[in-house]
């Protein structure tokens, strides 16, 4: 770690709705928070188009614009928002101890409290055509983007609870939903599969994988293949929803903070406390269940309040 060490009361890592909401509350509580935004400033919402489900925007808003608003609000109360990536941590096990965090391998901070809001990243298949058409009909969030496919035909890729949930959500909005399941069974819970089976406008294609998303600027269809027979077919759709899981951004904390077997940080009870004193987690990094901007914002608020109380308890 470098020589230059800045001491602060509250460090926030990550700039999605959880991070910014934590910043608003921490700044208003005079914790003088410093936020490092990570590489994707604004987080996952900047990859969606319109956000229609965040309370307070009756006409909806643009994901990027919303994050700009949150940033401005956090800065208005004195949050220092800095572009940079936390690259190394040395977290204290002592109550009141200082947590060391290295930024971009170049600068070191010591913080009495750290709020981790590094989020999660949706997994994609990695096909060229899929990557090119993200935002042009390819999405990893049905609750964010499903509305734009009202009355249209879409495919959902995946066979876990997320895929089943997204398919049933989309079935309420769309004309037809085709699920592409690569095995001959679905991994989703029995209850979710039951819902899928009993939704008349969902068709499940087993042993089926996506070969290519068709279309130049926008999605016009998909070419799929059966991985047992090799048979190919084209399906005309306007939306492709990839639901093959999320990866929480917790690599930095492996072996340091308690996480579940899929890498999500574990928080204590109804708090945002991690297993280390003064270290809190908010947003998708600790939530694989709800993963909404509004729930992330809620836990961001909680993390700032938890941090404030923790600092108060040290005197
Ligand atoms: P999962 O890891 O459970 O499922 C991912 C799915 O994507 C699997 O069916 C997997 O297929 C498929 N998949 C992965 N890679 C590919 C690929 N390259 N091509 C095609 N298919 C692929 O992730 P989820 O997001 O569904 O769930 C994560 C966790 O969150 C789970 O514990 C789940 O129970 C929980 N959850 C709970 C909900 C609820 O209770 N309401 C809602 C949503 C999630 P395969 O089966 O072949 O490996």
mmCIF file of C-alpha atoms and ligand atoms in Angstrom, residues 125 157-163 165 182-183 187 243-246 288-289 291, ligand 1:
data_model
loop_
_atom_site.group_PDB
_atom_site.id
_atom_site.type_symbol
_atom_site.label_atom_id
_atom_site.label_comp_id
_atom_site.label_asym_id
_atom_site.label_seq_id
_atom_site.Cartn_x
_atom_site.Cartn_y
_atom_site.Cartn_z
ATOM 1 C CA UNK A 125 -23.833 -15.537 -22.108
ATOM 2 C CA UNK A 157 -32.835 -17.688 -20.992
ATOM 3 C CA UNK A 158 -32.211 -19.641 -17.800
ATOM 4 C CA UNK A 159 -33.934 -22.179 -15.603
ATOM 5 C CA UNK A 160 -33.420 -20.945 -12.049
ATOM 6 C CA UNK A 161 -35.802 -19.019 -9.809
ATOM 7 C CA UNK A 162 -34.878 -15.740 -11.449
ATOM 8 C CA UNK A 163 -35.671 -17.041 -14.933
ATOM 9 C CA UNK A 165 -39.888 -15.355 -11.964
ATOM 10 C CA UNK A 182 -30.291 -25.844 -21.562
ATOM 11 C CA UNK A 183 -30.916 -29.042 -19.559
ATOM 12 C CA UNK A 187 -33.439 -25.860 -11.493
ATOM 13 C CA UNK A 243 -31.649 -14.637 -16.475
ATOM 14 C CA UNK A 244 -28.700 -16.891 -15.785
ATOM 15 C CA UNK A 245 -27.813 -15.410 -12.430
ATOM 16 C CA UNK A 246 -25.968 -12.488 -10.885
ATOM 17 C CA UNK A 288 -30.054 -11.800 -3.951
ATOM 18 C CA UNK A 289 -33.750 -11.862 -3.189
ATOM 19 C CA UNK A 291 -32.477 -6.612 -6.087
HETATM 20 P P1 LIG B 1 -29.222 -19.738 -10.475
HETATM 21 O O1 LIG B 1 -27.758 -19.825 -10.400
HETATM 22 O O2 LIG B 1 -30.048 -20.456 -9.477
HETATM 23 O O3 LIG B 1 -29.722 -20.253 -11.899
HETATM 24 C C1 LIG B 1 -29.077 -19.860 -13.060
HETATM 25 C C2 LIG B 1 -29.765 -20.552 -14.208
HETATM 26 O O4 LIG B 1 -29.158 -20.110 -15.403
HETATM 27 C C3 LIG B 1 -29.644 -22.070 -14.170
HETATM 28 O O5 LIG B 1 -30.836 -22.653 -14.576
HETATM 29 C C4 LIG B 1 -28.545 -22.337 -15.192
HETATM 30 O O6 LIG B 1 -28.706 -23.525 -15.895
HETATM 31 C C5 LIG B 1 -28.746 -21.209 -16.158
HETATM 32 N N1 LIG B 1 -27.533 -20.904 -16.865
HETATM 33 C C6 LIG B 1 -26.340 -20.535 -16.349
HETATM 34 N N2 LIG B 1 -25.446 -20.328 -17.315
HETATM 35 C C7 LIG B 1 -26.094 -20.594 -18.471
HETATM 36 C C8 LIG B 1 -25.705 -20.581 -19.826
HETATM 37 N N3 LIG B 1 -24.456 -20.232 -20.175
HETATM 38 N N4 LIG B 1 -26.612 -20.908 -20.761
HETATM 39 C C9 LIG B 1 -27.863 -21.234 -20.402
HETATM 40 N N5 LIG B 1 -28.314 -21.278 -19.140
HETATM 41 C C10 LIG B 1 -27.414 -20.958 -18.194
HETATM 42 O O7 LIG B 1 -29.505 -18.165 -10.502
HETATM 43 P P2 LIG B 1 -30.840 -17.373 -10.150
HETATM 44 O O8 LIG B 1 -30.551 -15.942 -10.428
HETATM 45 O O9 LIG B 1 -32.001 -17.969 -10.800
HETATM 46 O O10 LIG B 1 -30.990 -17.545 -8.580
HETATM 47 C C11 LIG B 1 -29.945 -17.179 -7.698
HETATM 48 C C12 LIG B 1 -30.390 -17.448 -6.279
HETATM 49 O O11 LIG B 1 -31.419 -16.536 -5.905
HETATM 50 C C13 LIG B 1 -30.978 -18.853 -6.087
HETATM 51 O O12 LIG B 1 -30.598 -19.315 -4.825
HETATM 52 C C14 LIG B 1 -32.457 -18.614 -6.151
HETATM 53 O O13 LIG B 1 -33.192 -19.597 -5.463
HETATM 54 C C15 LIG B 1 -32.585 -17.234 -5.506
HETATM 55 N N6 LIG B 1 -33.774 -16.538 -5.981
HETATM 56 C C16 LIG B 1 -34.914 -16.657 -5.258
HETATM 57 C C17 LIG B 1 -36.060 -16.055 -5.678
HETATM 58 C C18 LIG B 1 -37.274 -16.202 -4.859
HETATM 59 O O14 LIG B 1 -37.278 -17.006 -3.958
HETATM 60 N N7 LIG B 1 -38.321 -15.458 -5.141
HETATM 61 C C19 LIG B 1 -36.134 -15.249 -6.901
HETATM 62 C C20 LIG B 1 -34.880 -15.207 -7.609
HETATM 63 C C21 LIG B 1 -33.761 -15.852 -7.158
HETATM 64 P P3 LIG B 1 -28.427 -24.977 -15.256
HETATM 65 O O15 LIG B 1 -29.594 -25.265 -14.371
HETATM 66 O O16 LIG B 1 -28.370 -25.817 -16.467
HETATM 67 O O17 LIG B 1 -27.125 -24.874 -14.529
#
